[in-house]
Coordinates of C-alpha atoms in Angstrom, one line a residue:
Chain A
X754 CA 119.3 85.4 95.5
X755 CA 118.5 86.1 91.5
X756 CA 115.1 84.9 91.6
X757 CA 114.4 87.0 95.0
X758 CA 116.0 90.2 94.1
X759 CA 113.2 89.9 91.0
X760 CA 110.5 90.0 93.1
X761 CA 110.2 93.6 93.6
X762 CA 112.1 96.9 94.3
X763 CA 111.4 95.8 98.4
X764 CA 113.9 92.9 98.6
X765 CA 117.7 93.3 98.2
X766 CA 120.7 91.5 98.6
X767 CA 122.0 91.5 101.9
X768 CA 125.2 93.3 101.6
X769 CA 128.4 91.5 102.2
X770 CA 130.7 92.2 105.4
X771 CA 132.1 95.4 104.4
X772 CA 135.0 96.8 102.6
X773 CA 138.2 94.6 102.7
X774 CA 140.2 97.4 102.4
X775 CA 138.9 100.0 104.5
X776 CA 140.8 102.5 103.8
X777 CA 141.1 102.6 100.5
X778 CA 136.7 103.0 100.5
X779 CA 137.6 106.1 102.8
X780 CA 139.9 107.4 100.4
X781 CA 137.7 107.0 97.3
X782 CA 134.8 108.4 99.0
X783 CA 135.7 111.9 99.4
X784 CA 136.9 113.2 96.6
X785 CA 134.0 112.8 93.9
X786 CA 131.6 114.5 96.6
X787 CA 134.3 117.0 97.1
X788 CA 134.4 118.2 93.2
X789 CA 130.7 118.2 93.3
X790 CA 130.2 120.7 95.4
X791 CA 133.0 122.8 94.3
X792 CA 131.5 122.5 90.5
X793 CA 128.3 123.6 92.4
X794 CA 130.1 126.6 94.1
X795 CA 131.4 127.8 91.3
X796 CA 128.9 127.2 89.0
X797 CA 126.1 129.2 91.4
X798 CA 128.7 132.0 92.4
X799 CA 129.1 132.7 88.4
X800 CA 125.6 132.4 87.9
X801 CA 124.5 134.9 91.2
X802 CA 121.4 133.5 90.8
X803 CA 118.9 133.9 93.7
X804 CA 117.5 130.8 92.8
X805 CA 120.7 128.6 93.3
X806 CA 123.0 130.1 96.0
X807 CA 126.3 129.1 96.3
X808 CA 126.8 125.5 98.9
X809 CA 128.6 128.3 101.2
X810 CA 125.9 130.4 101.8
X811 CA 123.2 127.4 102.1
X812 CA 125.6 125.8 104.5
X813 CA 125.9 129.3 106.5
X814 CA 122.5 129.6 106.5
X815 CA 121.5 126.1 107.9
X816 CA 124.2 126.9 110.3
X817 CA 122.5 130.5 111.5
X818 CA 119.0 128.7 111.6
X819 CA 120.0 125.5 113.5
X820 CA 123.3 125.1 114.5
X821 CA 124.1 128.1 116.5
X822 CA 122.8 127.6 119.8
X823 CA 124.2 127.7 122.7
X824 CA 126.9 124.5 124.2
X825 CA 124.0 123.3 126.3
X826 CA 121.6 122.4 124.1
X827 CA 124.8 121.1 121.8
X828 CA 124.9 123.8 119.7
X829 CA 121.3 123.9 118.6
X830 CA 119.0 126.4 118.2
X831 CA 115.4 126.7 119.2
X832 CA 114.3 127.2 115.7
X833 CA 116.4 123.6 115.6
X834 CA 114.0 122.2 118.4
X835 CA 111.0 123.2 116.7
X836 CA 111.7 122.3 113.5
X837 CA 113.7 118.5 113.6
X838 CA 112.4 117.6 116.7
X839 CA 109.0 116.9 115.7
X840 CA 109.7 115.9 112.6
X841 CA 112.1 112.9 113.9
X842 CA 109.8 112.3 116.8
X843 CA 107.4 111.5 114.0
X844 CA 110.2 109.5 112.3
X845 CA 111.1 107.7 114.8
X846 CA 107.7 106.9 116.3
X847 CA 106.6 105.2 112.7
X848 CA 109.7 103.6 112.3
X849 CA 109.3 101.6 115.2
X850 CA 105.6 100.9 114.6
X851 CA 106.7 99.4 111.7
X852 CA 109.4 97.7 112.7
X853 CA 107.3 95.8 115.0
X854 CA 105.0 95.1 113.4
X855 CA 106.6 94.4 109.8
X856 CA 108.8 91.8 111.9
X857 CA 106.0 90.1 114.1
X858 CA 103.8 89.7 111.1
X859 CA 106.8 88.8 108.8
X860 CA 107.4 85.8 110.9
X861 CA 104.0 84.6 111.7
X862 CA 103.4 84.7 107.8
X863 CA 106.8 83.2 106.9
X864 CA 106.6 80.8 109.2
X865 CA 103.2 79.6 108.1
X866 CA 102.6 78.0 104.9
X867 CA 98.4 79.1 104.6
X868 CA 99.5 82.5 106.4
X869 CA 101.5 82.9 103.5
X870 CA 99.3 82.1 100.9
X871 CA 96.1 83.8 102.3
X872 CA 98.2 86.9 102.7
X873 CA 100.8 87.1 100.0
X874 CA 98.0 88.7 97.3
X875 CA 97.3 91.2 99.8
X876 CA 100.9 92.2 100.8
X877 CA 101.8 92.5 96.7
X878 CA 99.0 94.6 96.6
X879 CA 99.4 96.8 99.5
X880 CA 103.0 97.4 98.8
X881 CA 102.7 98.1 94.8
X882 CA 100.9 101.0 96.1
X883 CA 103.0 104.5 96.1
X884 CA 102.7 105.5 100.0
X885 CA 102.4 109.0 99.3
X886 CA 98.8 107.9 97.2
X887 CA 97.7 106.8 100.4
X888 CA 98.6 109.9 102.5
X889 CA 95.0 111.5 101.6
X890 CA 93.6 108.5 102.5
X891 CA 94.7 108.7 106.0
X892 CA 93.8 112.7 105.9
X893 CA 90.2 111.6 105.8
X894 CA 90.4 108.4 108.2
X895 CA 92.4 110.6 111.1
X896 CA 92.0 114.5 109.7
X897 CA 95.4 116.5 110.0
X898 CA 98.1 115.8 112.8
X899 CA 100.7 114.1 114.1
X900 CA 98.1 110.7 114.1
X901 CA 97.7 111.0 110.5
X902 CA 101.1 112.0 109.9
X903 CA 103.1 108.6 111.3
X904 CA 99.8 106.8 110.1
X905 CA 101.2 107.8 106.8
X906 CA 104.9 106.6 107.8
X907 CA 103.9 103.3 109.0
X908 CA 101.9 102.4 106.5
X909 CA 104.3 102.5 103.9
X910 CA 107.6 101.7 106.0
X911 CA 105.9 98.7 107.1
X912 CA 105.9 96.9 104.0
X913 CA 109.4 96.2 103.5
X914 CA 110.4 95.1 106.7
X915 CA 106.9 92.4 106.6
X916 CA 108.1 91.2 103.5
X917 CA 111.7 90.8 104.1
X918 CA 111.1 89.7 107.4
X919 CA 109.0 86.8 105.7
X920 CA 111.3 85.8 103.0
X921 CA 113.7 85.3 106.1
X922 CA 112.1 83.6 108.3
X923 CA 110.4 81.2 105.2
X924 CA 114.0 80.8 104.4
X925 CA 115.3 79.1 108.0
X926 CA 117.8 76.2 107.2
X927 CA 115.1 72.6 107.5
X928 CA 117.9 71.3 109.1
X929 CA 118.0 74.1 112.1
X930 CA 114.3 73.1 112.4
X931 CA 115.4 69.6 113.0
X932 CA 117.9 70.5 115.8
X933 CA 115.3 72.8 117.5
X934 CA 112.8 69.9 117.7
X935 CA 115.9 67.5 118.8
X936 CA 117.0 70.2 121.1
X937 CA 113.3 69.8 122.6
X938 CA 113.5 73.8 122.0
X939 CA 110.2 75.5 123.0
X940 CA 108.8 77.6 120.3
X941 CA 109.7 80.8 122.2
X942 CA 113.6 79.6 121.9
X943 CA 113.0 78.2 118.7
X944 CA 112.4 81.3 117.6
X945 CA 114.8 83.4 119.6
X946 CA 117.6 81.1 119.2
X947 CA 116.9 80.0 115.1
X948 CA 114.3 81.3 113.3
X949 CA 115.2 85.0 114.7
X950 CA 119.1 84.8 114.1
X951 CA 118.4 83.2 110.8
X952 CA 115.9 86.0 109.3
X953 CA 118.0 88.9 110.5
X954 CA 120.2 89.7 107.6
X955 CA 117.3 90.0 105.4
X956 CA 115.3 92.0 108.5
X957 CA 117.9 94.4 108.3
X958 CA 117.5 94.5 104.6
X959 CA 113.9 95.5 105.3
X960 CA 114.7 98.0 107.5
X961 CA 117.4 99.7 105.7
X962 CA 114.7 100.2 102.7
X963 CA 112.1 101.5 105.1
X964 CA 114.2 103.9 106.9
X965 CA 114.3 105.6 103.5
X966 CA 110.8 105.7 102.6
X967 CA 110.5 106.7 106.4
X968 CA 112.1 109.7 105.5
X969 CA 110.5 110.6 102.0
X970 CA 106.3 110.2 104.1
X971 CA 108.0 112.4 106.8
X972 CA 109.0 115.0 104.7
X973 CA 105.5 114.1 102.7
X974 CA 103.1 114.1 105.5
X975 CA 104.3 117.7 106.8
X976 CA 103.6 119.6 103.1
X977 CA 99.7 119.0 104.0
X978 CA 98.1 122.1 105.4
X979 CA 97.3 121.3 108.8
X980 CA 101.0 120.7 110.2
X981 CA 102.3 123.4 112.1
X982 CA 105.8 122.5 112.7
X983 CA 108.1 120.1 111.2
X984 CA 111.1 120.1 108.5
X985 CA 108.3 119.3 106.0
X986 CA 106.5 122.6 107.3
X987 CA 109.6 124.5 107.1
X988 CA 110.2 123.8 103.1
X989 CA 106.7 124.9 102.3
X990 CA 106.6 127.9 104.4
X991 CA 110.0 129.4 103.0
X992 CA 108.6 128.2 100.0
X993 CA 105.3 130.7 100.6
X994 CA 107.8 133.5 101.4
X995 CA 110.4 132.5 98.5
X996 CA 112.9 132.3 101.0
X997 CA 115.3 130.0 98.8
X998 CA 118.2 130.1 100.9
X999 CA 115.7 128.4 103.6
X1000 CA 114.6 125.9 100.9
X1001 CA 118.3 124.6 99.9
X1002 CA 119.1 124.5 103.3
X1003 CA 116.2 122.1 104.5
X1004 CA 117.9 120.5 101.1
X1005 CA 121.0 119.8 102.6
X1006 CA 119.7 118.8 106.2
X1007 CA 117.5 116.4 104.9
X1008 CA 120.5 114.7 103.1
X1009 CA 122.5 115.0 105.9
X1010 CA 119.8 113.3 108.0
X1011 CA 118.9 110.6 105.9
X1012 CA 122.7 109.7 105.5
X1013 CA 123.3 109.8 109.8
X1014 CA 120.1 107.8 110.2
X1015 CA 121.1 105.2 107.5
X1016 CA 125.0 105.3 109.4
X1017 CA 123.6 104.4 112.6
X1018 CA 121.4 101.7 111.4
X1019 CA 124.4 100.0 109.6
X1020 CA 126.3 100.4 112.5
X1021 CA 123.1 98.7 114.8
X1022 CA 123.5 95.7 111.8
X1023 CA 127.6 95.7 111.9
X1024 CA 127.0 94.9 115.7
X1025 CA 124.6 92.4 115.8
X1026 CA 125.5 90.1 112.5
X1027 CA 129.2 90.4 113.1
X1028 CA 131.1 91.0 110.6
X1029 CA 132.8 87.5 109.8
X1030 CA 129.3 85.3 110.5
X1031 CA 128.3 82.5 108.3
X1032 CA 124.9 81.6 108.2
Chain B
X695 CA 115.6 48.5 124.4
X696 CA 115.2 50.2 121.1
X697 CA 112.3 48.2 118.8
X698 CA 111.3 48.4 115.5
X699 CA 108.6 46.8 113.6
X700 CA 107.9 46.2 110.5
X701 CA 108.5 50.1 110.0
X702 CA 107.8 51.1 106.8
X703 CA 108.4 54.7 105.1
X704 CA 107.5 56.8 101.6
X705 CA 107.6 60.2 100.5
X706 CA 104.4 60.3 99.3
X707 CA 104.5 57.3 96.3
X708 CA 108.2 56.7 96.3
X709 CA 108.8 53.9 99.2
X710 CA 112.3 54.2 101.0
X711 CA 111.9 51.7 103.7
X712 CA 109.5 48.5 103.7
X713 CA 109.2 46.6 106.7
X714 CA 112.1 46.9 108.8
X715 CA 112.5 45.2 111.4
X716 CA 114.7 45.6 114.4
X717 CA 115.5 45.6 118.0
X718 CA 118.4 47.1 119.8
X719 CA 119.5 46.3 123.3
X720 CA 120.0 48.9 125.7
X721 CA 124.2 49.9 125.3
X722 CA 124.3 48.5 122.1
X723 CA 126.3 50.3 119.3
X724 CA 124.5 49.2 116.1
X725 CA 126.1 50.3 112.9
X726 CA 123.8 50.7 109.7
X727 CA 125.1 50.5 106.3
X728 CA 124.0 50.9 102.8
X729 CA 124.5 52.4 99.1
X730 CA 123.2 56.1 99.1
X731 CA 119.7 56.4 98.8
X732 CA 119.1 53.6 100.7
X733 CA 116.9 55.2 103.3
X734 CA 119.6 55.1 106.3
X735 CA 119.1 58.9 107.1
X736 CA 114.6 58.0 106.6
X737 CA 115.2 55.3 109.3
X738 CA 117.3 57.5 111.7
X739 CA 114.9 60.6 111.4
X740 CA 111.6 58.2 112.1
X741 CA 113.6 56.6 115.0
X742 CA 114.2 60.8 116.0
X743 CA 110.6 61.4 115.6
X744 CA 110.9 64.0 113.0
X745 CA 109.0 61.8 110.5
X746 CA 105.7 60.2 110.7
X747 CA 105.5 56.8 111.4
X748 CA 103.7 55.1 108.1
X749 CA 103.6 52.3 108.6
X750 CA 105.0 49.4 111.4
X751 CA 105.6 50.8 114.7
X752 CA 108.9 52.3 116.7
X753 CA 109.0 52.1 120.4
X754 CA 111.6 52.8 123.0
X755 CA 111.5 51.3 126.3
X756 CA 107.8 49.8 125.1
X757 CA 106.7 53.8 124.5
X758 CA 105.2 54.2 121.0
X759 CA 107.7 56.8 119.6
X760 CA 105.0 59.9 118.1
X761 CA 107.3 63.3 118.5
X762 CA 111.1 63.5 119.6
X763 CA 112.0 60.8 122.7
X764 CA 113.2 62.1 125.6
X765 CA 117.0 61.6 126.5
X766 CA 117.6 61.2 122.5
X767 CA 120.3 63.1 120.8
X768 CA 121.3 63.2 117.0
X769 CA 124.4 64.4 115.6
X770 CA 124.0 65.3 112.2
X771 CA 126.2 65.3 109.0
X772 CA 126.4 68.8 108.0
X773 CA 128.0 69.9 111.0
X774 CA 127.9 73.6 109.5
X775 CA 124.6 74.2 109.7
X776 CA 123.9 71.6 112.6
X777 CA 125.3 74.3 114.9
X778 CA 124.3 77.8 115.4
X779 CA 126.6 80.2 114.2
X780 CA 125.1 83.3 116.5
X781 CA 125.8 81.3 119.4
X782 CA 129.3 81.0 121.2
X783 CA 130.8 77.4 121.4
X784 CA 130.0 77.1 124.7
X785 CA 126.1 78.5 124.3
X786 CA 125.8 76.1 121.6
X787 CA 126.3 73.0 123.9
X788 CA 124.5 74.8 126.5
X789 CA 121.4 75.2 124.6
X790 CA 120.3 71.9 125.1
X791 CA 119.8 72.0 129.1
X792 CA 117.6 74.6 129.3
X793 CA 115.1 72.5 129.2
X794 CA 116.4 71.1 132.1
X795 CA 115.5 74.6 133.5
X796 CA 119.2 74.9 134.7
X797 CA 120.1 78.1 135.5
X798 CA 122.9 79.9 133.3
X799 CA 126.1 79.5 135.2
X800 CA 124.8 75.5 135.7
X801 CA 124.5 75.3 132.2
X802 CA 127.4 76.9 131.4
X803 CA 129.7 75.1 133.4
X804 CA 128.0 71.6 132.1
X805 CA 128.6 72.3 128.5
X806 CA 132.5 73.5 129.9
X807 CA 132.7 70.1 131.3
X808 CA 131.6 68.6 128.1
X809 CA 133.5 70.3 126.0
X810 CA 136.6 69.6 128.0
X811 CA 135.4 65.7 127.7
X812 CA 136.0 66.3 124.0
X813 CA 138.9 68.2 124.2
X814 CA 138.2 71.7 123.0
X815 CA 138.2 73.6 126.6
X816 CA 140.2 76.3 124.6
X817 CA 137.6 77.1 122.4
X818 CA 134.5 77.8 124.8
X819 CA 134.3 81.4 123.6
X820 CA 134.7 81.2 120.0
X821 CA 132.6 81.1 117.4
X822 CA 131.9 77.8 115.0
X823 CA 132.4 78.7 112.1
X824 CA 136.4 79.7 113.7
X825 CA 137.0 76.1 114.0
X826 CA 138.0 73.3 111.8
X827 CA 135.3 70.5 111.0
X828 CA 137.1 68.0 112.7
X829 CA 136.5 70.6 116.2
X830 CA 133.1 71.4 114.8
X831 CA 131.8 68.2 114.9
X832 CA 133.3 67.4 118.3
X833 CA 131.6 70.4 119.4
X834 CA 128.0 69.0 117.7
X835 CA 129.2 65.8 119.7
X836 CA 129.6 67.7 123.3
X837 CA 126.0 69.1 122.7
X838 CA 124.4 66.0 122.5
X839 CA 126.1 64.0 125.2
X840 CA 125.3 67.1 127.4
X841 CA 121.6 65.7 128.1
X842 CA 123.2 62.7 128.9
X843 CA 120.8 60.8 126.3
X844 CA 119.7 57.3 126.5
X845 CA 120.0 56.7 123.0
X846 CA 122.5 58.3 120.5
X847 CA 121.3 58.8 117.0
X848 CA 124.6 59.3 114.6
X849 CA 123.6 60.4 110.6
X850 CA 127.2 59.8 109.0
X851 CA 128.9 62.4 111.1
X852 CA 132.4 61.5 110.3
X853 CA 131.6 61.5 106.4
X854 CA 132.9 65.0 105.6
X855 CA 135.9 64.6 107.8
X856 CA 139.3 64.0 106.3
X857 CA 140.4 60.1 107.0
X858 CA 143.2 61.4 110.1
X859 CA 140.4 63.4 111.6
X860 CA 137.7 60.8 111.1
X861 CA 140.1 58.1 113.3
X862 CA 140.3 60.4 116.2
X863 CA 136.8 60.8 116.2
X864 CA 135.8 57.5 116.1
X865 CA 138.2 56.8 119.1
X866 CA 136.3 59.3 120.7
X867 CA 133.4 58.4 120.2
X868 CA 134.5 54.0 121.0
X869 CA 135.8 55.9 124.0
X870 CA 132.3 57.6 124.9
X871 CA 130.6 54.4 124.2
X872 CA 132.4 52.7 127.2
X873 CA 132.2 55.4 129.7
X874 CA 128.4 56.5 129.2
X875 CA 126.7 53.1 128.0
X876 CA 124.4 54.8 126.1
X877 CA 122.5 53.3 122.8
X878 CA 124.2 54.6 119.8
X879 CA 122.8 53.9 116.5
X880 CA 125.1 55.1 114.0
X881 CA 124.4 55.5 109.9
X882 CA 127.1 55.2 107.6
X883 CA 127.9 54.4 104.1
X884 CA 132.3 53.0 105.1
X885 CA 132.0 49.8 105.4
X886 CA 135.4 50.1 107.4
X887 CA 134.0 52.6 109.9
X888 CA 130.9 50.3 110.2
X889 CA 133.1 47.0 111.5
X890 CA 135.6 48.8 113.4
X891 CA 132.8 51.1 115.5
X892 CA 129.7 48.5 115.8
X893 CA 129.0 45.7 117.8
X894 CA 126.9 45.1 115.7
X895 CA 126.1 46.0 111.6
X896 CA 122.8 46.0 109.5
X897 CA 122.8 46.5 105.8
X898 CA 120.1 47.9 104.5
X899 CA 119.7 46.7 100.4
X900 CA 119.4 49.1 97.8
X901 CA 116.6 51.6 97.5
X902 CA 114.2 52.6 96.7
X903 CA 111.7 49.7 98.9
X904 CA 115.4 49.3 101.3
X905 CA 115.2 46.2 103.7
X906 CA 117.7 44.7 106.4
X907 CA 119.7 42.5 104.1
X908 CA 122.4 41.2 106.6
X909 CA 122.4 41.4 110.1
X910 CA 125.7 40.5 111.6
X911 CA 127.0 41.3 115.4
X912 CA 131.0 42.4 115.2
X913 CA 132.9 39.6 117.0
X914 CA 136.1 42.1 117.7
X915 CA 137.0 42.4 121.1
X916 CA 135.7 45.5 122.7
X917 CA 138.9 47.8 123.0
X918 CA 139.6 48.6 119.5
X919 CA 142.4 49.8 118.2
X920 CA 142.8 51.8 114.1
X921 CA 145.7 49.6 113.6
X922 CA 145.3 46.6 115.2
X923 CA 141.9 46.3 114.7
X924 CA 141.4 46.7 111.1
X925 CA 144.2 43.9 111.0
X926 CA 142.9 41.2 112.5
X927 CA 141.5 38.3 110.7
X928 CA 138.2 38.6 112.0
X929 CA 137.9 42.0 110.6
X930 CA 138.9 41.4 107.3
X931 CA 136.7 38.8 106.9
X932 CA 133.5 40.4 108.3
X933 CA 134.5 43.8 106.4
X934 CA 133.9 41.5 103.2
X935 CA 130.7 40.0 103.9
X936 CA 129.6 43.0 104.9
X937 CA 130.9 44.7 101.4
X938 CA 129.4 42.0 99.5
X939 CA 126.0 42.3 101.5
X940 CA 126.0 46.4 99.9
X941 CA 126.8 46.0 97.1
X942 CA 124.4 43.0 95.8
X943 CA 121.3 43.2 93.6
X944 CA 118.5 44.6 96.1
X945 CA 116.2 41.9 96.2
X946 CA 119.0 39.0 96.0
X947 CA 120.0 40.3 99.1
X948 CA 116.9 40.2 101.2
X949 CA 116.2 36.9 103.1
X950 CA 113.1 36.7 104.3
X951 CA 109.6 35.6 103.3
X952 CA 108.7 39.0 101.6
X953 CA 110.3 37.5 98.5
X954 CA 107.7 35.2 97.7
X955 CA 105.7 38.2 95.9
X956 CA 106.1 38.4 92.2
X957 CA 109.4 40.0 91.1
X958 CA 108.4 43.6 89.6
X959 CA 109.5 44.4 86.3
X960 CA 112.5 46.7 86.7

């Protein structure tokens, strides 16, 4: 895995099956995050700086702006609905753009020897690119918008997931091969039933990495002028007003967001590697 | 009638098998032999169809063999990584028929039957890598008997297998033999294994260039037995010449007017 992890900031290790003692990993986790933010609480309440409220009021704010709806729309409020809705419609609509696409051309180039080297120069290059450079690249290809705005996403989450999804599939066992073509396997099932299974670790890999950078273009795309709604939106408009209290608290929800999205998808992994498989 | 014909083989200008030739009656377990690096696993993946014919010819039935034969199976060595670990036992030795375009319960209860043929009915639903070797490679077994294949392609499956293990097997397999009829060539490097499974043994002589050295039908009487057997007379004896045909020199061993070309420097 040495020589791979080297090859750039896109391609980790895949993690190993998870903690062997559970509960100890719970018990560890808590209590550095729990100093932090009482440091932080202290720190800001000593301070009284409008600039840096205390965690207490940012987390009372968020709750007022988002979280106080009524028990039918679970708890959320239509400030809530305009403002993360869009924003993780936009989320999720790149994030599966790139998903499919990042894994259909990941295996047709890692399965292909001249695939590979006809498009390896141009995947280094693509991907060496910071996304947000490209962002007013797509301004002037699609103008402002949602279009522009997951154009944006895909284009940068897509990178990670085509690359690991390459490695992966380049990486099948030449043995598996071999039963596949005893097997009389057609290529459909040879690639359901091997080359699929085989690449998945490192697909989830790539996904992991471009659910972050998801995140960061989402956030990104909605700072342009043009957007009219979105968490992006949000941060520069309290910005505009130097409502602060807003700011910290589209802080906190982005953090909490990112951390629930990246929760879910190691759940999604957790359930389809199994957690004792050998490949 | 499995036929081969002056089949030679190289990876590009390294030669691992020169002109080998063979034919194998139909029901015939032929056992190959040979040092490592001998070629034995080269001959069985040509024979497969997962290498190139170079040179010579291989035909089944009088068919030119070009891509995999039908109603041919191979079990492999590594039975780790010969079987899919994302798959269930039973979905494993399934996997096979749908080619067959069976439909799922059909297949399902096939490879049940199969499994239950080599004894591990109990462990349907598990995964592979949950069982020992020994019930791995039983399971790798199951899945190629399940097409009910004409000819039987074995690449030293018992070689990782601890000795207790590797008897049962091969009484499985003796026991298979009987019961399907099929053609089984099986590659090995234990000269033991090769005279108690074969009816008949072929050395191949040292690589790199490997040739049939010795080519010697087993005279033991069909039901075998891992005591009896390796006692009698018959097998000692032929468990010799067959030791002394691996290890010789690699061209002393090889009858055969091929020798008359000039003796390379070495």
């Amino acid at each position: 895995m040495g020589a791979r992890a080297a090859r750039g900031a896109d391609v980790t290790t895949v993690p190993s099956a998870g903690p062997t003692r559970p509960a100890l990993g719970a018990l560890l986790r808590w209590p550095v995050l729990a100093v932090a933010v009482g440091v932080w609480e202290s720190a800001a309440r000593a301070r009284g700086s409008v600039f840096f409220p205390p965690p207490s009021r940012i987390v009372r704010h968020a709750y007022d702006l988002w979280f106080s709806g009524p028990v039918s729309h679970l708890f959320l409020t239509d400030a809530a609905f305009d403002t993360i809705g869009p924003s993780l419609g936009r989320m999720a609509t790149g994030f599966v753009l790139a998903a499919v696409a990042g894994i259909t051309l990941g295996v047709a180039i890692g399965r292909s020897r001249r695939a590979w080297a006809l498009c390896d120069p141009v995947v280094q290059f693509a991907r060496a690119v910071p996304p947000p450079a490209l962002v007013p690249v797509f301004v002037v290809v699609l103008d402002f918008g949602t279009p522009m705005q997951v154009a944006s996403i895909v284009f940068s989450a897509v990178w990670p997931i085509l690359v690991n999804t390459a490695e992966g599939a380049r990486a099948t066992d030449p043995l598996r091969l071999d039963v596949a073509a005893v097997l009389r396997l057609t290529p459909a099932e040879r690639l359901r039933y091997v080359i699929l299974p085989s690449a998945l670790p490192r697909v989830f890999a790539g996904l992991r990495l471009s659910l972050s950078l998801t995140l960061i273009l989402m956030v990104f795309s909605e700072l342009l002028p043009g957007t009219e709604n979105g968490i992006g939106f949000l941060l520069t408009d309290a910005q505009s007003r130097s409502d602060l209290l807003t700011v910290w608290a589209v802080l906190v929800l982005l953090g909490v967001l990112g951390h629930l999205l990246n929760t879910g998808l190691l759940a999604v992994e957790r359930r389809l590697l199994g957690t004792g498989r050998k490949t | 009638m499995l036929r081969l014909d002056s089949l030679s083989q190289s990876y590009g200008e390294h030669r691992v098998l020169r002109d080998v030739s063979l034919s194998v009656p139909d029901g015939q377990l032929l056992c190959v032999v040979g040092p490592s690096g001998c070629g034995k696993s080269t001959l069985l993946r040509t024979i497969a169809g997962l290498l190139p014919v170079r040179e010579g010819a291989v035909t089944i039935d009088g068919t030119l063999v070009t891509g995999v034969p039908d109603r041919l199976a191979v079990v492999f060595q590594d039975y780790g990584r010969s079987l899919l670990p994302w798959l269930s036992v039973r979905d494993n030795v399934a996997l096979p028929l749908r080619r067959q375009g069976l439909r799922r319960a059909e297949r399902r209860a096939e490879a049940e039957h199969m499994l239950e043929r080599v004894g591990l009915e109990a462990s349907a639903r598990r995964s592979p890598w949950q069982l020992s070797g020994g019930m791995q490679q039983r399971v790798a077994i199951a899945r190629a008997l399940v097409v009910r294949p004409s000819l039987l392609l074995m690449d030293e499956p018992f070689g990782s297998l601890d000795a207790r293990t590797r008897e049962d097997l091969e009484d499985l397999l003796l026991e298979v033999h009987r019961t399907d009829g099929a053609t089984i060539v099986f590659v090995t490097h234990d000269i033991d294994e090769s005279v108690y499974l074969g009816d008949r043994v072929v050395v191949l002589s040292a690589g790199p260039d490997s040739r049939v050295a010795r080519d010697l039908p087993v005279g033991l009487p069909a039901q075998r037995d891992q005591i009896a057997t390796r006692g009698l007379p018959e097998f000692v004896a032929l468990r010799a010449e067959v030791g002394r045909a691996v290890r010789a020199p690699a061209r002393a061993a090889v009858l055969g007017p091929a020798d008359a070309e000039p003796e390379q420097a070495r």
